[in-house]
JSON list of C-alpha atoms in Angstrom, two decimals:
[
{"chain": "A", "resi": 616, "resn": "MET", "atom": "CA", "xyz": [0.00, 0.00, 0.00]},
{"chain": "A", "resi": 617, "resn": "SER", "atom": "CA", "xyz": [1.13, 3.54, -0.78]},
{"chain": "A", "resi": 618, "resn": "LYS", "atom": "CA", "xyz": [-0.46, 6.76, 0.41]},
{"chain": "A", "resi": 619, "resn": "TYR", "atom": "CA", "xyz": [-1.73, 9.48, -1.91]},
{"chain": "A", "resi": 620, "resn": "ALA", "atom": "CA", "xyz": [-3.06, 12.92, -1.05]},
{"chain": "A", "resi": 621, "resn": "ILE", "atom": "CA", "xyz": [-6.81, 13.60, -1.10]},
{"chain": "A", "resi": 622, "resn": "LYS", "atom": "CA", "xyz": [-8.03, 17.12, -1.92]},
{"chain": "A", "resi": 623, "resn": "ASN", "atom": "CA", "xyz": [-11.35, 18.83, -1.39]},
{"chain": "A", "resi": 624, "resn": "VAL", "atom": "CA", "xyz": [-13.21, 21.11, -3.79]},
{"chain": "A", "resi": 625, "resn": "GLU", "atom": "CA", "xyz": [-11.15, 24.08, -2.60]},
{"chain": "A", "resi": 626, "resn": "GLY", "atom": "CA", "xyz": [-7.91, 22.32, -3.54]},
{"chain": "A", "resi": 627, "resn": "ALA", "atom": "CA", "xyz": [-6.74, 21.83, 0.05]},
{"chain": "A", "resi": 628, "resn": "GLU", "atom": "CA", "xyz": [-5.35, 18.49, 1.21]},
{"chain": "A", "resi": 629, "resn": "VAL", "atom": "CA", "xyz": [-7.78, 16.87, 3.63]},
{"chain": "A", "resi": 630, "resn": "GLY", "atom": "CA", "xyz": [-6.27, 13.43, 4.07]},
{"chain": "A", "resi": 631, "resn": "GLN", "atom": "CA", "xyz": [-4.44, 10.56, 2.46]},
{"chain": "A", "resi": 632, "resn": "ALA", "atom": "CA", "xyz": [-5.72, 7.47, 0.69]},
{"chain": "A", "resi": 633, "resn": "GLU", "atom": "CA", "xyz": [-4.01, 4.11, 0.75]},
{"chain": "A", "resi": 634, "resn": "LEU", "atom": "CA", "xyz": [-3.69, 2.86, -2.81]},
{"chain": "A", "resi": 635, "resn": "SER", "atom": "CA", "xyz": [-2.78, -0.68, -3.71]},
{"chain": "A", "resi": 636, "resn": "ALA", "atom": "CA", "xyz": [0.74, -0.98, -5.11]},
{"chain": "A", "resi": 637, "resn": "ASP", "atom": "CA", "xyz": [-0.49, -3.81, -7.34]},
{"chain": "A", "resi": 638, "resn": "VAL", "atom": "CA", "xyz": [-2.70, -1.36, -9.23]},
{"chain": "A", "resi": 639, "resn": "PHE", "atom": "CA", "xyz": [-1.21, 2.10, -8.69]},
{"chain": "A", "resi": 640, "resn": "GLY", "atom": "CA", "xyz": [2.43, 1.26, -8.08]},
{"chain": "A", "resi": 641, "resn": "ILE", "atom": "CA", "xyz": [3.67, -1.16, -10.74]},
{"chain": "A", "resi": 642, "resn": "GLU", "atom": "CA", "xyz": [6.28, -0.58, -13.43]},
{"chain": "A", "resi": 643, "resn": "PRO", "atom": "CA", "xyz": [4.25, 0.50, -16.49]},
{"chain": "A", "resi": 644, "resn": "ASN", "atom": "CA", "xyz": [4.34, -2.00, -19.35]},
{"chain": "A", "resi": 645, "resn": "ILE", "atom": "CA", "xyz": [4.43, 0.37, -22.33]},
{"chain": "A", "resi": 646, "resn": "PRO", "atom": "CA", "xyz": [4.28, -2.29, -25.10]},
{"chain": "A", "resi": 647, "resn": "VAL", "atom": "CA", "xyz": [1.11, -3.80, -23.62]},
{"chain": "A", "resi": 648, "resn": "VAL", "atom": "CA", "xyz": [-0.45, -0.34, -23.26]},
{"chain": "A", "resi": 649, "resn": "HIS", "atom": "CA", "xyz": [0.30, 0.32, -26.93]},
{"chain": "A", "resi": 650, "resn": "GLN", "atom": "CA", "xyz": [-1.24, -2.98, -28.04]},
{"chain": "A", "resi": 651, "resn": "VAL", "atom": "CA", "xyz": [-4.40, -2.41, -26.03]},
{"chain": "A", "resi": 652, "resn": "VAL", "atom": "CA", "xyz": [-4.86, 1.18, -27.26]},
{"chain": "A", "resi": 653, "resn": "VAL", "atom": "CA", "xyz": [-4.40, 0.08, -30.89]},
{"chain": "A", "resi": 654, "resn": "CYS", "atom": "CA", "xyz": [-6.93, -2.70, -30.34]},
{"chain": "A", "resi": 655, "resn": "GLN", "atom": "CA", "xyz": [-9.48, -0.37, -28.77]},
{"chain": "A", "resi": 656, "resn": "ASP", "atom": "CA", "xyz": [-9.05, 2.24, -31.50]},
{"chain": "A", "resi": 657, "resn": "SER", "atom": "CA", "xyz": [-9.52, -0.44, -34.17]},
{"chain": "A", "resi": 658, "resn": "CYS", "atom": "CA", "xyz": [-12.66, -1.79, -32.53]},
{"chain": "A", "resi": 659, "resn": "ALA", "atom": "CA", "xyz": [-14.10, 1.74, -32.42]},
{"chain": "A", "resi": 660, "resn": "ARG", "atom": "CA", "xyz": [-13.95, 2.03, -36.22]},
{"chain": "A", "resi": 661, "resn": "GLN", "atom": "CA", "xyz": [-17.29, 1.59, -37.99]},
{"chain": "A", "resi": 662, "resn": "GLY", "atom": "CA", "xyz": [-15.82, -0.02, -41.08]},
{"chain": "A", "resi": 663, "resn": "THR", "atom": "CA", "xyz": [-18.48, 1.46, -43.39]},
{"chain": "A", "resi": 664, "resn": "HIS", "atom": "CA", "xyz": [-15.96, 2.87, -45.88]},
{"chain": "A", "resi": 665, "resn": "SER", "atom": "CA", "xyz": [-16.84, 1.91, -49.45]},
{"chain": "A", "resi": 666, "resn": "VAL", "atom": "CA", "xyz": [-16.14, 2.87, -53.07]},
{"chain": "A", "resi": 667, "resn": "LYS", "atom": "CA", "xyz": [-17.62, 1.86, -56.41]},
{"chain": "A", "resi": 668, "resn": "ASN", "atom": "CA", "xyz": [-15.62, -0.52, -58.55]},
{"chain": "A", "resi": 669, "resn": "ARG", "atom": "CA", "xyz": [-16.08, -0.94, -62.30]},
{"chain": "A", "resi": 670, "resn": "HIS", "atom": "CA", "xyz": [-19.05, -3.22, -61.74]},
{"chain": "A", "resi": 671, "resn": "ASP", "atom": "CA", "xyz": [-20.93, -0.56, -59.78]},
{"chain": "A", "resi": 672, "resn": "VAL", "atom": "CA", "xyz": [-20.50, 2.57, -61.93]},
{"chain": "A", "resi": 673, "resn": "SER", "atom": "CA", "xyz": [-22.79, 3.42, -64.82]},
{"chain": "A", "resi": 674, "resn": "GLY", "atom": "CA", "xyz": [-21.90, 3.42, -68.51]},
{"chain": "A", "resi": 675, "resn": "GLY", "atom": "CA", "xyz": [-19.60, 1.19, -70.48]},
{"chain": "A", "resi": 676, "resn": "GLY", "atom": "CA", "xyz": [-22.23, -0.56, -72.52]},
{"chain": "A", "resi": 677, "resn": "ALA", "atom": "CA", "xyz": [-20.18, -0.35, -75.71]},
{"chain": "A", "resi": 678, "resn": "LYS", "atom": "CA", "xyz": [-16.60, 0.23, -76.78]},
{"chain": "A", "resi": 679, "resn": "PRO", "atom": "CA", "xyz": [-15.89, 3.98, -76.68]},
{"chain": "A", "resi": 680, "resn": "TYR", "atom": "CA", "xyz": [-14.28, 3.77, -80.14]},
{"chain": "A", "resi": 681, "resn": "ARG", "atom": "CA", "xyz": [-13.12, 1.17, -82.61]},
{"chain": "A", "resi": 682, "resn": "GLN", "atom": "CA", "xyz": [-10.27, -1.16, -81.83]},
{"chain": "A", "resi": 683, "resn": "LYS", "atom": "CA", "xyz": [-7.80, -0.17, -84.55]},
{"chain": "A", "resi": 684, "resn": "GLY", "atom": "CA", "xyz": [-6.89, 2.74, -86.71]},
{"chain": "A", "resi": 685, "resn": "THR", "atom": "CA", "xyz": [-7.39, 5.61, -84.29]},
{"chain": "A", "resi": 686, "resn": "GLY", "atom": "CA", "xyz": [-3.80, 5.84, -83.01]},
{"chain": "A", "resi": 687, "resn": "ARG", "atom": "CA", "xyz": [-5.02, 5.66, -79.46]},
{"chain": "A", "resi": 688, "resn": "ALA", "atom": "CA", "xyz": [-4.76, 2.84, -76.94]},
{"chain": "A", "resi": 689, "resn": "ARG", "atom": "CA", "xyz": [-7.47, 0.25, -77.25]},
{"chain": "A", "resi": 690, "resn": "GLN", "atom": "CA", "xyz": [-10.34, 0.58, -74.79]},
{"chain": "A", "resi": 691, "resn": "GLY", "atom": "CA", "xyz": [-13.17, -1.78, -74.03]},
{"chain": "A", "resi": 692, "resn": "SER", "atom": "CA", "xyz": [-15.29, 0.19, -71.55]},
{"chain": "A", "resi": 693, "resn": "THR", "atom": "CA", "xyz": [-15.62, 3.66, -70.06]},
{"chain": "A", "resi": 694, "resn": "ARG", "atom": "CA", "xyz": [-16.10, 2.02, -66.66]},
{"chain": "A", "resi": 695, "resn": "ALA", "atom": "CA", "xyz": [-12.38, 1.25, -66.42]},
{"chain": "A", "resi": 696, "resn": "ALA", "atom": "CA", "xyz": [-10.38, 3.09, -63.75]},
{"chain": "A", "resi": 697, "resn": "GLN", "atom": "CA", "xyz": [-8.49, 5.37, -66.18]},
{"chain": "A", "resi": 698, "resn": "TRP", "atom": "CA", "xyz": [-11.73, 6.96, -67.41]},
{"chain": "A", "resi": 699, "resn": "THR", "atom": "CA", "xyz": [-13.46, 9.88, -65.68]},
{"chain": "A", "resi": 700, "resn": "GLY", "atom": "CA", "xyz": [-16.34, 8.38, -63.74]},
{"chain": "A", "resi": 701, "resn": "GLY", "atom": "CA", "xyz": [-14.80, 4.93, -63.90]},
{"chain": "A", "resi": 702, "resn": "GLY", "atom": "CA", "xyz": [-14.54, 2.47, -61.06]},
{"chain": "A", "resi": 703, "resn": "VAL", "atom": "CA", "xyz": [-11.92, 2.59, -58.31]},
{"chain": "A", "resi": 704, "resn": "VAL", "atom": "CA", "xyz": [-9.27, -0.13, -58.31]},
{"chain": "A", "resi": 705, "resn": "PHE", "atom": "CA", "xyz": [-8.62, -1.92, -54.99]},
{"chain": "A", "resi": 706, "resn": "GLY", "atom": "CA", "xyz": [-10.61, 0.64, -53.03]},
{"chain": "A", "resi": 707, "resn": "PRO", "atom": "CA", "xyz": [-11.87, 0.09, -49.46]},
{"chain": "A", "resi": 708, "resn": "THR", "atom": "CA", "xyz": [-14.97, -2.02, -48.92]},
{"chain": "A", "resi": 709, "resn": "PRO", "atom": "CA", "xyz": [-17.11, -2.44, -45.80]},
{"chain": "A", "resi": 710, "resn": "ARG", "atom": "CA", "xyz": [-15.43, -4.73, -43.29]},
{"chain": "A", "resi": 711, "resn": "THR", "atom": "CA", "xyz": [-14.85, -5.12, -39.59]},
{"chain": "A", "resi": 712, "resn": "HIS", "atom": "CA", "xyz": [-11.71, -3.75, -37.98]},
{"chain": "A", "resi": 713, "resn": "ASN", "atom": "CA", "xyz": [-12.23, -5.61, -34.71]},
{"chain": "A", "resi": 714, "resn": "LYS", "atom": "CA", "xyz": [-9.17, -7.07, -33.03]},
{"chain": "A", "resi": 715, "resn": "ARG", "atom": "CA", "xyz": [-9.03, -9.45, -30.10]},
{"chain": "A", "resi": 716, "resn": "ILE", "atom": "CA", "xyz": [-6.92, -9.14, -27.00]},
{"chain": "A", "resi": 717, "resn": "ASN", "atom": "CA", "xyz": [-7.09, -11.11, -23.77]},
{"chain": "A", "resi": 718, "resn": "ASN", "atom": "CA", "xyz": [-8.42, -9.71, -20.51]},
{"chain": "A", "resi": 719, "resn": "LYS", "atom": "CA", "xyz": [-5.11, -10.10, -18.68]},
{"chain": "A", "resi": 720, "resn": "MET", "atom": "CA", "xyz": [-3.46, -7.67, -21.10]},
{"chain": "A", "resi": 721, "resn": "VAL", "atom": "CA", "xyz": [-6.37, -5.23, -20.78]},
{"chain": "A", "resi": 722, "resn": "LYS", "atom": "CA", "xyz": [-6.08, -5.19, -16.98]},
{"chain": "A", "resi": 723, "resn": "LEU", "atom": "CA", "xyz": [-2.29, -4.94, -17.11]},
{"chain": "A", "resi": 724, "resn": "ALA", "atom": "CA", "xyz": [-2.57, -1.97, -19.47]},
{"chain": "A", "resi": 725, "resn": "MET", "atom": "CA", "xyz": [-5.01, -0.16, -17.17]},
{"chain": "A", "resi": 726, "resn": "ARG", "atom": "CA", "xyz": [-2.82, -0.83, -14.13]},
{"chain": "A", "resi": 727, "resn": "SER", "atom": "CA", "xyz": [0.16, 0.49, -16.10]},
{"chain": "A", "resi": 728, "resn": "VAL", "atom": "CA", "xyz": [-1.71, 3.67, -17.02]},
{"chain": "A", "resi": 729, "resn": "LEU", "atom": "CA", "xyz": [-2.86, 4.31, -13.44]},
{"chain": "A", "resi": 730, "resn": "SER", "atom": "CA", "xyz": [0.63, 3.64, -12.10]},
{"chain": "A", "resi": 731, "resn": "GLY", "atom": "CA", "xyz": [2.07, 6.01, -14.69]},
{"chain": "A", "resi": 732, "resn": "LYS", "atom": "CA", "xyz": [-0.37, 8.72, -13.65]},
{"chain": "A", "resi": 733, "resn": "VAL", "atom": "CA", "xyz": [0.69, 8.33, -10.03]},
{"chain": "A", "resi": 734, "resn": "ALA", "atom": "CA", "xyz": [4.39, 8.41, -10.96]},
{"chain": "A", "resi": 735, "resn": "ASP", "atom": "CA", "xyz": [3.89, 11.54, -13.08]},
{"chain": "A", "resi": 736, "resn": "GLU", "atom": "CA", "xyz": [1.73, 13.18, -10.39]},
{"chain": "A", "resi": 737, "resn": "GLU", "atom": "CA", "xyz": [-1.17, 13.44, -12.84]},
{"chain": "A", "resi": 738, "resn": "LEU", "atom": "CA", "xyz": [-3.67, 11.59, -10.67]},
{"chain": "A", "resi": 739, "resn": "VAL", "atom": "CA", "xyz": [-5.91, 13.94, -8.64]},
{"chain": "A", "resi": 740, "resn": "LEU", "atom": "CA", "xyz": [-7.97, 12.35, -5.87]},
{"chain": "A", "resi": 741, "resn": "VAL", "atom": "CA", "xyz": [-10.84, 14.35, -4.41]},
{"chain": "A", "resi": 742, "resn": "ASP", "atom": "CA", "xyz": [-12.95, 13.52, -1.40]},
{"chain": "A", "resi": 743, "resn": "ALA", "atom": "CA", "xyz": [-16.23, 14.08, -3.25]},
{"chain": "A", "resi": 744, "resn": "LEU", "atom": "CA", "xyz": [-17.74, 15.46, -6.44]},
{"chain": "A", "resi": 745, "resn": "SER", "atom": "CA", "xyz": [-21.11, 16.71, -5.26]},
{"chain": "A", "resi": 746, "resn": "PHE", "atom": "CA", "xyz": [-23.25, 18.90, -7.49]},
{"chain": "A", "resi": 747, "resn": "GLU", "atom": "CA", "xyz": [-26.78, 19.63, -6.26]},
{"chain": "A", "resi": 748, "resn": "LYS", "atom": "CA", "xyz": [-27.63, 20.68, -9.81]},
{"chain": "A", "resi": 749, "resn": "PRO", "atom": "CA", "xyz": [-25.68, 20.90, -13.09]},
{"chain": "A", "resi": 750, "resn": "SER", "atom": "CA", "xyz": [-23.31, 23.87, -12.93]},
{"chain": "A", "resi": 751, "resn": "THR", "atom": "CA", "xyz": [-20.55, 24.41, -15.48]},
{"chain": "A", "resi": 752, "resn": "LYS", "atom": "CA", "xyz": [-19.39, 27.46, -13.50]},
{"chain": "A", "resi": 753, "resn": "GLN", "atom": "CA", "xyz": [-18.90, 25.33, -10.40]},
{"chain": "A", "resi": 754, "resn": "ALA", "atom": "CA", "xyz": [-17.04, 22.69, -12.43]},
{"chain": "A", "resi": 755, "resn": "VAL", "atom": "CA", "xyz": [-14.65, 25.28, -13.87]},
{"chain": "A", "resi": 756, "resn": "ALA", "atom": "CA", "xyz": [-14.03, 26.69, -10.38]},
{"chain": "A", "resi": 757, "resn": "LEU", "atom": "CA", "xyz": [-13.22, 23.19, -9.12]},
{"chain": "A", "resi": 758, "resn": "LEU", "atom": "CA", "xyz": [-10.63, 22.65, -11.86]},
{"chain": "A", "resi": 759, "resn": "GLY", "atom": "CA", "xyz": [-9.07, 26.00, -11.02]},
{"chain": "A", "resi": 760, "resn": "ALA", "atom": "CA", "xyz": [-8.89, 25.17, -7.32]},
{"chain": "A", "resi": 761, "resn": "LEU", "atom": "CA", "xyz": [-7.17, 21.88, -8.15]},
{"chain": "A", "resi": 762, "resn": "GLY", "atom": "CA", "xyz": [-4.65, 23.69, -10.36]},
{"chain": "A", "resi": 763, "resn": "ILE", "atom": "CA", "xyz": [-5.46, 21.78, -13.53]},
{"chain": "A", "resi": 764, "resn": "ALA", "atom": "CA", "xyz": [-7.61, 24.30, -15.40]},
{"chain": "A", "resi": 765, "resn": "GLU", "atom": "CA", "xyz": [-5.01, 24.65, -18.17]},
{"chain": "A", "resi": 766, "resn": "LYS", "atom": "CA", "xyz": [-4.58, 20.91, -18.71]},
{"chain": "A", "resi": 767, "resn": "ARG", "atom": "CA", "xyz": [-6.50, 18.34, -20.72]},
{"chain": "A", "resi": 768, "resn": "VAL", "atom": "CA", "xyz": [-8.52, 16.63, -18.01]},
{"chain": "A", "resi": 769, "resn": "THR", "atom": "CA", "xyz": [-10.41, 13.36, -17.72]},
{"chain": "A", "resi": 770, "resn": "VAL", "atom": "CA", "xyz": [-12.98, 13.24, -14.92]},
{"chain": "A", "resi": 771, "resn": "VAL", "atom": "CA", "xyz": [-14.23, 9.81, -13.84]},
{"chain": "A", "resi": 772, "resn": "VAL", "atom": "CA", "xyz": [-17.66, 9.96, -12.19]},
{"chain": "A", "resi": 773, "resn": "PRO", "atom": "CA", "xyz": [-20.13, 7.34, -10.93]},
{"chain": "A", "resi": 774, "resn": "ASP", "atom": "CA", "xyz": [-22.40, 6.05, -13.67]},
{"chain": "A", "resi": 775, "resn": "ASP", "atom": "CA", "xyz": [-25.51, 7.41, -11.95]},
{"chain": "A", "resi": 776, "resn": "ASP", "atom": "CA", "xyz": [-24.10, 10.88, -11.11]},
{"chain": "A", "resi": 777, "resn": "ILE", "atom": "CA", "xyz": [-25.92, 12.85, -13.78]},
{"chain": "A", "resi": 778, "resn": "ASN", "atom": "CA", "xyz": [-25.38, 16.30, -12.22]},
{"chain": "A", "resi": 779, "resn": "THR", "atom": "CA", "xyz": [-21.60, 15.95, -12.16]},
{"chain": "A", "resi": 780, "resn": "TYR", "atom": "CA", "xyz": [-21.57, 14.58, -15.70]},
{"chain": "A", "resi": 781, "resn": "LEU", "atom": "CA", "xyz": [-23.64, 17.50, -17.02]},
{"chain": "A", "resi": 782, "resn": "SER", "atom": "CA", "xyz": [-21.51, 20.01, -15.10]},
{"chain": "A", "resi": 783, "resn": "PHE", "atom": "CA", "xyz": [-18.24, 18.94, -16.76]},
{"chain": "A", "resi": 784, "resn": "ARG", "atom": "CA", "xyz": [-19.66, 17.98, -20.15]},
{"chain": "A", "resi": 785, "resn": "ASN", "atom": "CA", "xyz": [-19.35, 21.41, -21.78]},
{"chain": "A", "resi": 786, "resn": "VAL", "atom": "CA", "xyz": [-16.02, 22.46, -20.27]},
{"chain": "A", "resi": 787, "resn": "GLN", "atom": "CA", "xyz": [-13.41, 22.84, -22.99]},
{"chain": "A", "resi": 788, "resn": "GLY", "atom": "CA", "xyz": [-10.55, 20.38, -22.71]},
{"chain": "A", "resi": 789, "resn": "VAL", "atom": "CA", "xyz": [-12.42, 18.12, -20.28]},
{"chain": "A", "resi": 790, "resn": "ASN", "atom": "CA", "xyz": [-13.59, 14.57, -21.01]},
{"chain": "A", "resi": 791, "resn": "VAL", "atom": "CA", "xyz": [-16.03, 13.25, -18.43]},
{"chain": "A", "resi": 792, "resn": "ILE", "atom": "CA", "xyz": [-16.75, 9.52, -18.34]},
{"chain": "A", "resi": 793, "resn": "GLY", "atom": "CA", "xyz": [-18.63, 7.09, -16.15]},
{"chain": "A", "resi": 794, "resn": "VAL", "atom": "CA", "xyz": [-16.56, 4.57, -14.23]},
{"chain": "A", "resi": 795, "resn": "SER", "atom": "CA", "xyz": [-17.90, 1.77, -16.44]},
{"chain": "A", "resi": 796, "resn": "GLU", "atom": "CA", "xyz": [-16.49, 3.63, -19.47]},
{"chain": "A", "resi": 797, "resn": "ALA", "atom": "CA", "xyz": [-12.96, 3.69, -18.07]},
{"chain": "A", "resi": 798, "resn": "THR", "atom": "CA", "xyz": [-10.58, 2.09, -20.56]},
{"chain": "A", "resi": 799, "resn": "THR", "atom": "CA", "xyz": [-6.88, 2.29, -21.25]},
{"chain": "A", "resi": 800, "resn": "ARG", "atom": "CA", "xyz": [-7.60, 4.80, -24.02]},
{"chain": "A", "resi": 801, "resn": "THR", "atom": "CA", "xyz": [-9.78, 7.12, -21.94]},
{"chain": "A", "resi": 802, "resn": "LEU", "atom": "CA", "xyz": [-7.52, 7.01, -18.86]},
{"chain": "A", "resi": 803, "resn": "ILE", "atom": "CA", "xyz": [-4.27, 7.76, -20.67]},
{"chain": "A", "resi": 804, "resn": "ASP", "atom": "CA", "xyz": [-5.45, 10.50, -23.04]},
{"chain": "A", "resi": 805, "resn": "ASN", "atom": "CA", "xyz": [-5.12, 13.47, -20.68]},
{"chain": "A", "resi": 806, "resn": "GLY", "atom": "CA", "xyz": [-2.76, 15.58, -18.63]},
{"chain": "A", "resi": 807, "resn": "ALA", "atom": "CA", "xyz": [-4.70, 15.11, -15.39]},
{"chain": "A", "resi": 808, "resn": "LEU", "atom": "CA", "xyz": [-6.96, 12.32, -14.20]},
{"chain": "A", "resi": 809, "resn": "VAL", "atom": "CA", "xyz": [-9.58, 13.28, -11.61]},
{"chain": "A", "resi": 810, "resn": "MET", "atom": "CA", "xyz": [-11.58, 10.80, -9.56]},
{"chain": "A", "resi": 811, "resn": "THR", "atom": "CA", "xyz": [-12.90, 10.30, -6.04]},
{"chain": "A", "resi": 812, "resn": "THR", "atom": "CA", "xyz": [-11.34, 7.87, -3.59]},
{"chain": "A", "resi": 813, "resn": "ASP", "atom": "CA", "xyz": [-14.43, 5.64, -3.90]},
{"chain": "A", "resi": 814, "resn": "ILE", "atom": "CA", "xyz": [-13.87, 5.28, -7.63]},
{"chain": "A", "resi": 815, "resn": "ALA", "atom": "CA", "xyz": [-10.16, 4.58, -7.07]},
{"chain": "A", "resi": 816, "resn": "LYS", "atom": "CA", "xyz": [-11.11, 1.79, -4.66]},
{"chain": "A", "resi": 817, "resn": "LYS", "atom": "CA", "xyz": [-13.60, 0.42, -7.17]},
{"chain": "A", "resi": 818, "resn": "LEU", "atom": "CA", "xyz": [-10.91, 0.30, -9.85]},
{"chain": "A", "resi": 819, "resn": "GLU", "atom": "CA", "xyz": [-8.66, -1.48, -7.38]},
{"chain": "A", "resi": 820, "resn": "GLU", "atom": "CA", "xyz": [-11.28, -4.19, -6.89]},
{"chain": "A", "resi": 821, "resn": "VAL", "atom": "CA", "xyz": [-11.76, -4.69, -10.63]},
{"chain": "A", "resi": 822, "resn": "LEU", "atom": "CA", "xyz": [-8.08, -4.63, -11.61]},
{"chain": "A", "resi": 823, "resn": "ALA", "atom": "CA", "xyz": [-6.54, -6.46, -8.65]}
]
């Protein structure tokens, strides 16, 4: 166990949290993090890209001109790729980009990211994120009090905390996610990671 400072909404330290060294204190495995991020980015692709080949474009019902005697190269159809409006050769077609990766690597990557955030002092633990009603002004003030207003921030909130989600949603440079949406990609893509101690403990239980 290692201790990490807990701050309140005014930015003052109000205590220390004991974080598991197995989750927040390991040596980051960069190659595994890279593999998992590439896999997650690939799975997020829709794969709906498509072009028309020479069988899909219109025209080409007859030879554009006779075979010999014109001095030009012989042509059989205006649907060929070299003609304006012709089909595309070897263009992309709809397909899946999904990749598979085992759960042990996914958990190792998330532990590596969290440990890296602790080592780089980019993890910000707060005692509570309580918003009685959605307030972007209050959310901006909180980031300023924590000293991370100028950074790209990811805020991890409980899945059912709608007020906090709506408060941070429109703040520029802030990505707010529910704890169930936490992935290697969302946790690493920021300059500061904000969460409550309860969420940190929940991640410990899942990733231990």
